[in-house]
Amino acid sequence: MSVVRTIFLQCGPSVSHFSTSSYSGNSGSVKFTVSCSSVASPATVVIGNVDKKPSERNEVRLGLPSKGRMATDTLDLLKDCQLSVRQVNPRQYVAEIPQISNLEVWFQRPKDVVRKLVSGDLDLGIVGLDIVKEYGQENEDLIIVHDALDYGDCRLSLAIPKYGIFENINSLQELAQMSQWTPERPLRVATGFTYLGPKFMKENGLKHVTFSTADGALEAAPAMGIADAIVDLVSSGTTLRENNLKEIEGGTILESQAVLVASRRSLMQRKGVLDITHEMLERLEAHLKAVGQFTVTANMRGKSAEEVAERILSQPSLSGLQGPTVSPVFTKRDGKVAADYFAIVICVPKKALYKSVRQLRAIGGSGVLISPLTYIFDEETPRWRQLLSKLGL
Ligand SMILES: Nc1ncnc2c1ncn2[C@@H]1O[C@H](COP(=O)(O)OP(=O)(O)OP(=O)(O)O)[C@@H](O)[C@H]1O
Ligand SMILES: O=P(O)(O)OC[C@H]1O[C@H](OP(=O)(O)OP(=O)(O)O)[C@H](O)[C@@H]1O
Ligand SMILES: [Mg+2]
């Protein structure tokens, strides 16, 4: 199963206009139907595998962003998971991860990663959730395997000018209720998200809306008089602020970050995809869980391991991942071996580090050592269980 995307564009100069009523999407192959008054019949362009037969390759393919801010962050994350991508030449679009045999890495634009997952030319991919939703639409073949890779955080938002008729408009509801928008003079929205933007407006009952699309620098559109509002990605909010635009209540369309996405068909049918996905998921989960934590070791005087453990557990920030590890430190005194001291090991969230050290000291901890953690491997990753259940396995 794959996506059919039908967009009716009026032929014209650089900007294409369409309205919420003309957007549509469903399943099948990826198609763009372009209707122009000068063209007698609509042209159909299929993206990816034209003959639609499952390709007969043996290698498993992972698509990674070839450009943009996601590209380096993705390679950095994989490196941190000991999955360094070896690219012979930066202009070459194919690479390998030596730790995983039979895996090809293909560098593609984020939107093409999604399109090629849908067309069956890729099996796995790492891109922003915004791109999965925009170019994958509701395609059931796409499965989010890891939904929070912890970079590329941004949100897709509707933004309007701070000035003029919008000065006192602070919510989607207020925007929808403005008397200005009529069939003759609809709200004009500029966006690169030509699927999610119209879908959001339709779902929120905004009737008189038209969309125009352009690549980049959308924030200029209202000041240039091209649009009344924009739908674009926001992270720090600086670009909106610098262009005198504001987000409004109810105007967040999607919260996004980098995700690992797979083709259901590949997971179920292509040899090796499920195993590779399992290994990648384990490494990603173990690394991402460790990133937010420090190991803290300290010495503590006490009568017994239980008594020391009780003191530690009486403090709110010292419970660790599964309670503290307490080990006796043996010393020889007057010819006898005794354990007056205990070494304790706990994991603490980075954010709570200083609070934890203070609490440790307060209950008699000394010689506190802090080390970064590389991996935390749980018995089984919860996301793996979720994936198997999504696949009905
Ligand atoms: N300002 C941002 N802050 C954080 N992440 C962002 C931001 N803008 C976009 N992203 C995320 O990064 C992805 C790639 O965006 P980026 O702008 O780097 O590439 P692009 O838009 O494909 O390339 P270009 O902007 O050069 O055409 C987006 O799909 C989104 O998930
Ligand atoms: O909230 P901020 O931190 O200011 O980020 C938001 C900006 O970042 C993205 O643009 P990008 O830098 O990718 O440029 P582009 O428009 O050329 O894609 C996005 O399209 C916004 O314009
Ligand atoms: Mg961009």
XYZ file of C-alpha atoms and ligand atoms in Angstrom:
447
model
C 0.000 0.000 0.000
C 1.298 3.467 -0.708
C 0.171 7.065 -0.892
C -1.785 8.739 -3.620
C -1.394 12.422 -3.509
C -3.606 14.399 -5.801
C -3.047 18.127 -5.899
C -4.859 20.330 -8.338
C -2.597 23.227 -9.091
C -3.552 26.180 -11.215
C -0.708 26.741 -13.628
C 0.839 30.098 -13.188
C 4.028 31.813 -12.056
C 6.083 30.710 -9.042
C 3.233 30.530 -6.536
C 0.468 27.929 -6.827
C -2.908 28.509 -5.203
C -5.417 25.964 -3.991
C -8.174 25.874 -1.419
C -9.095 23.582 1.466
C -11.919 22.092 -0.570
C -9.591 20.905 -3.343
C -7.122 18.985 -1.170
C -7.405 15.225 -1.056
C -5.358 12.177 -0.161
C -5.790 8.420 0.016
C -3.929 5.163 -0.641
C -2.451 3.582 -3.760
C 0.752 4.762 -5.477
C 2.311 8.208 -5.192
C 0.735 10.324 -7.905
C 0.580 13.984 -8.621
C -2.269 15.023 -10.853
C -1.523 18.423 -12.315
C -4.472 20.131 -13.945
C -3.691 23.092 -16.163
C -6.042 24.890 -18.498
C -3.440 24.572 -21.268
C -3.086 20.807 -20.776
C -5.792 18.639 -22.335
C -5.570 15.670 -19.932
C -3.989 15.416 -16.469
C -0.434 14.060 -16.373
C 0.307 11.258 -13.906
C 3.770 11.044 -12.393
C 4.559 8.004 -10.272
C 7.273 8.459 -7.673
C 9.697 5.536 -7.244
C 9.299 2.001 -8.512
C 7.198 2.484 -11.651
C 6.328 -1.172 -12.308
C 5.156 -1.496 -8.656
C 6.577 -5.020 -8.322
C 8.462 -5.548 -5.056
C 12.122 -5.023 -5.976
C 14.223 -8.134 -5.918
C 17.137 -6.841 -3.905
C 18.709 -8.686 -1.001
C 20.118 -5.667 0.824
C 18.166 -3.790 3.452
C 18.041 -0.040 2.775
C 18.080 2.799 5.288
C 17.357 6.333 4.044
C 19.036 9.266 5.794
C 18.703 13.016 5.112
C 21.280 14.108 2.567
C 21.062 17.803 3.412
C 19.665 20.318 5.836
C 20.003 20.451 9.607
C 18.893 16.845 10.082
C 21.819 15.431 8.083
C 24.690 15.980 10.535
C 22.581 15.425 13.645
C 21.479 12.037 12.264
C 25.053 10.931 11.567
C 26.097 12.140 15.035
C 23.333 10.144 16.723
C 24.224 6.971 14.827
C 27.893 7.475 15.724
C 26.956 7.778 19.396
C 25.177 4.426 19.040
C 28.385 2.885 17.594
C 26.709 2.804 14.200
C 29.051 5.118 12.307
C 28.137 5.617 8.678
C 31.078 5.053 6.325
C 30.799 7.182 3.244
C 33.621 6.783 0.786
C 32.991 10.136 -0.857
C 30.703 12.976 0.360
C 29.140 13.275 -3.108
C 28.246 9.601 -3.137
C 24.687 8.884 -2.093
C 25.267 5.324 -0.917
C 27.184 4.346 2.213
C 27.414 1.564 4.768
C 27.357 0.961 8.486
C 30.142 -1.611 8.982
C 28.615 -2.922 12.246
C 25.471 -4.030 10.407
C 26.070 -6.299 7.472
C 23.681 -6.312 4.544
C 22.559 -2.739 5.250
C 22.850 -0.013 2.629
C 22.548 3.617 3.656
C 21.083 5.930 1.031
C 21.287 9.703 1.416
C 18.133 11.379 0.181
C 16.198 14.594 0.764
C 13.934 14.022 3.797
C 10.768 14.101 1.688
C 12.248 11.543 -0.699
C 13.089 9.237 2.205
C 9.361 9.119 2.981
C 8.291 8.799 -0.648
C 10.749 5.943 -1.201
C 9.585 4.117 1.908
C 6.093 4.309 0.493
C 7.177 3.151 -2.955
C 9.188 0.244 -1.494
C 12.597 1.562 -2.581
C 13.696 2.039 1.053
C 12.901 -0.104 4.104
C 13.872 2.190 6.985
C 14.439 5.920 7.353
C 15.273 8.673 9.804
C 13.529 12.019 9.217
C 11.412 14.596 11.058
C 7.884 13.539 12.024
C 6.621 16.601 10.100
C 7.969 15.110 6.879
C 6.520 11.667 7.622
C 3.073 13.200 8.175
C 3.270 15.590 5.235
C 4.576 13.214 2.586
C 3.313 9.915 4.023
C -0.133 11.348 4.747
C -2.139 8.631 6.475
C -0.385 5.780 4.668
C -0.790 2.602 6.681
C 2.454 1.161 5.373
C 4.500 3.660 7.381
C 5.256 2.638 10.952
C 7.008 4.909 13.428
C 9.487 2.622 15.162
C 11.105 5.250 17.427
C 9.114 8.438 17.924
C 11.585 10.525 19.933
C 15.180 10.560 18.724
C 15.677 13.767 20.659
C 16.828 16.200 17.982
C 15.195 18.266 15.218
C 12.614 19.494 17.711
C 10.192 21.924 16.166
C 6.469 22.443 15.697
C 4.322 23.116 12.679
C 2.317 26.213 13.484
C -0.109 28.642 11.999
C 1.196 32.189 12.438
C -0.403 35.558 11.762
C 0.848 39.164 11.841
C 1.009 40.964 15.173
C -0.236 44.149 13.540
C -3.242 45.536 11.638
C -6.498 43.574 11.683
C -4.751 40.741 13.596
C -3.599 42.884 16.507
C -6.243 41.529 18.897
C -6.530 38.036 17.416
C -4.896 35.496 19.703
C -6.621 32.188 19.006
C -7.681 30.018 16.090
C -11.274 30.502 17.153
C -10.939 34.296 17.010
C -9.266 34.015 13.599
C -12.079 31.786 12.297
C -14.713 34.211 13.575
C -13.280 37.295 11.849
C -15.889 38.751 9.505
C -13.256 39.562 6.866
C -13.096 36.031 5.399
C -15.627 35.403 2.642
C -15.692 33.225 -0.499
C -14.618 36.313 -2.460
C -11.917 37.316 0.017
C -10.698 34.186 1.804
C -7.908 33.966 4.394
C -4.746 33.510 2.335
C -2.214 31.129 3.854
C 1.315 30.531 2.549
C 2.853 27.151 3.345
C 5.205 24.438 2.189
C 2.976 21.925 3.984
C 0.325 21.576 1.320
C -1.201 18.444 2.851
C -1.097 19.170 6.601
C -1.978 22.884 6.284
C -5.301 22.475 4.402
C -6.174 19.356 6.430
C -5.770 21.292 9.694
C -7.882 24.215 8.488
C -10.604 21.889 7.269
C -10.632 19.901 10.513
C -10.918 23.129 12.481
C -13.853 24.384 10.468
C -12.127 27.318 8.734
C -14.093 27.544 5.526
C -12.921 30.491 3.515
C -9.229 29.730 3.155
C -6.884 29.544 0.169
C -3.311 28.369 0.186
C -0.259 29.387 -1.756
C 2.969 27.491 -1.674
C 6.591 28.561 -1.915
C 9.948 27.103 -0.904
C 11.446 28.860 2.103
C 11.328 32.369 3.608
C 7.562 32.076 4.040
C 7.714 34.491 6.937
C 8.076 37.315 4.394
C 4.755 36.507 2.685
C 2.422 38.563 4.982
C 4.626 41.688 4.875
C 4.885 41.343 1.090
C 1.070 41.222 0.845
C 1.141 37.711 -0.666
C -0.604 36.049 2.292
C -2.471 36.859 5.505
C -0.990 33.976 7.486
C 1.617 31.226 7.192
C 1.902 27.586 8.202
C 5.573 26.776 8.840
C 8.001 25.142 11.230
C 8.935 27.025 14.381
C 11.594 26.112 16.899
C 13.089 29.084 18.761
C 10.431 31.461 17.395
C 13.105 33.974 16.326
C 12.153 33.982 12.637
C 8.503 34.691 13.479
C 9.455 37.439 15.926
C 11.887 39.083 13.511
C 9.114 39.187 10.920
C 6.435 40.585 13.239
C 4.419 37.372 13.266
C 2.874 35.457 16.186
C 1.586 31.981 16.953
C -1.962 31.700 18.293
C -3.771 29.470 20.768
C -4.940 26.304 19.051
C -2.684 27.015 16.082
C -0.111 24.256 16.661
C -0.637 21.647 13.981
C 2.059 19.170 14.963
C 4.938 18.738 17.434
C 7.873 17.226 15.593
C 11.286 15.695 16.195
C 13.445 13.139 14.418
C 11.925 9.647 14.206
C 12.901 6.204 12.931
C 10.276 5.082 10.446
C 9.864 1.788 8.607
C 7.788 0.267 5.875
C 5.375 -2.313 7.269
C 5.654 -4.305 4.065
C 9.434 -4.441 4.390
C 9.280 -5.411 8.061
C 6.913 -8.244 7.286
C 8.298 -9.446 3.978
C 11.913 -8.508 3.401
C 14.506 -10.785 4.952
C 16.680 -9.082 7.564
C 14.620 -5.892 8.015
C 13.078 -6.926 11.323
C 16.439 -8.018 12.784
C 18.173 -4.820 11.708
C 15.304 -2.746 13.074
C 15.592 -4.586 16.392
C 19.322 -3.915 16.634
C 18.966 -0.243 15.698
C 16.107 0.206 18.137
C 18.033 -1.422 20.978
C 21.074 0.739 20.383
C 19.032 3.926 19.995
C 16.962 3.275 23.120
C 19.999 2.304 25.185
C 21.900 5.398 24.086
C 19.019 7.861 24.432
C 18.132 6.539 27.875
C 21.755 6.958 28.972
C 22.131 10.481 27.570
C 19.916 11.986 30.246
C 21.655 10.240 33.157
C 24.867 10.263 35.198
C 26.279 7.448 37.305
C 26.966 8.653 40.825
C 29.176 6.671 43.188
C 29.884 7.611 46.780
C 31.095 6.141 50.039
C 28.901 6.046 53.085
C 29.490 4.906 56.650
C 26.842 2.506 57.964
C 25.966 -0.521 60.081
C 24.685 -2.671 57.215
C 23.884 -2.482 53.513
C 20.138 -2.400 54.355
C 20.562 0.507 56.755
C 22.532 2.492 54.120
C 19.946 1.632 51.445
C 17.155 2.850 53.720
C 18.928 6.167 54.238
C 19.383 6.594 50.471
C 15.784 5.695 49.678
C 14.551 8.238 52.240
C 15.762 10.950 49.828
C 13.455 11.802 46.902
C 16.177 12.221 44.237
C 18.291 9.171 45.027
C 16.225 6.158 44.070
C 18.196 5.435 40.857
C 16.864 3.332 38.005
C 16.005 0.293 40.118
C 16.983 1.373 43.618
C 20.589 1.832 44.778
C 23.407 -0.715 44.492
C 25.099 -0.875 47.892
C 28.343 -2.856 48.275
C 30.463 -3.280 51.410
C 33.970 -1.782 51.388
C 36.145 -4.132 53.444
C 38.960 -2.786 55.580
C 41.291 -4.525 58.020
C 41.300 -3.131 61.554
C 43.101 -4.694 64.559
C 43.742 -7.752 62.407
C 40.031 -8.153 61.640
C 38.183 -7.605 58.395
C 35.273 -5.192 58.823
C 32.789 -3.404 56.576
C 32.113 -0.011 58.156
C 31.839 1.687 54.800
C 29.642 1.024 51.825
C 30.082 2.059 48.214
C 26.855 3.131 46.646
C 26.066 3.422 42.928
C 23.005 5.152 41.553
C 21.915 6.696 38.253
C 20.538 10.202 38.475
C 18.929 12.378 35.811
C 21.331 15.076 34.631
C 18.780 17.732 35.526
C 18.655 16.535 39.142
C 22.426 16.120 39.543
C 23.203 18.908 41.992
C 20.073 18.257 44.044
C 21.089 14.579 44.276
C 24.649 15.396 45.373
C 23.292 17.675 48.117
C 20.919 14.943 49.313
C 23.766 12.395 49.292
C 25.977 14.637 51.371
C 23.121 15.319 53.787
C 22.882 11.591 54.616
C 26.639 11.134 55.059
C 27.869 10.528 51.497
C 31.508 11.374 50.800
C 33.921 10.994 47.885
C 31.124 11.538 45.366
C 32.187 10.599 41.810
C 30.129 11.457 38.745
C 30.572 9.700 35.387
C 28.661 9.933 32.123
C 26.702 6.900 30.993
C 27.013 5.477 27.497
C 24.213 2.922 27.325
C 21.387 1.635 29.476
C 20.171 -1.658 28.044
C 16.854 -2.706 29.560
C 15.763 -6.325 29.478
C 13.553 -5.583 26.511
C 12.871 -2.261 24.843
C 9.223 -1.200 25.248
C 9.224 0.168 21.698
C 10.171 -3.260 20.326
C 7.180 -4.800 22.067
C 4.980 -2.014 20.659
C 6.340 -2.609 17.155
C 5.657 -6.345 17.303
C 2.130 -5.678 18.462
C 1.564 -3.134 15.647
C 2.718 -5.830 13.210
C 0.467 -8.407 14.843
C 3.478 -10.588 15.734
N 14.055 25.661 12.898
C 14.142 24.366 13.080
N 14.633 23.871 14.216
C 14.734 22.533 14.405
N 14.368 21.618 13.499
C 13.885 22.072 12.369
C 13.757 23.458 12.103
N 13.275 23.602 10.891
C 13.133 22.358 10.428
N 13.482 21.442 11.310
C 13.467 19.965 11.186
O 14.508 19.622 10.316
C 13.983 19.053 9.133
C 14.824 19.494 7.984
O 14.728 20.886 7.878
P 15.807 21.729 7.100
O 15.330 23.115 7.021
O 17.142 21.501 7.661
O 15.817 21.017 5.728
P 14.983 21.370 4.460
O 13.893 22.324 4.814
O 14.668 20.055 3.810
O 16.085 22.031 3.630
P 16.053 23.495 3.110
O 15.466 24.303 4.211
O 17.475 23.812 2.859
O 15.206 23.387 1.893
C 12.528 19.501 9.095
O 11.731 18.625 8.350
C 12.177 19.492 10.551
O 11.883 18.173 10.979
O 11.813 29.337 15.068
P 13.167 29.437 14.428
O 14.245 28.876 15.312
O 13.494 30.821 13.985
O 13.178 28.478 13.136
C 12.167 28.550 12.185
C 12.709 28.641 10.805
O 13.534 27.505 10.525
C 13.109 26.926 9.304
O 13.711 27.590 8.240
P 15.133 27.188 7.666
O 16.199 27.769 8.536
O 15.179 25.734 7.450
O 15.164 27.944 6.306
P 14.280 27.598 5.005
O 13.030 28.415 5.165
O 15.140 28.051 3.894
O 14.006 26.129 5.002
C 11.626 27.221 9.246
O 11.137 27.130 7.918
C 11.534 28.609 9.814
O 11.704 29.600 8.834
Mg 14.280 24.462 6.056
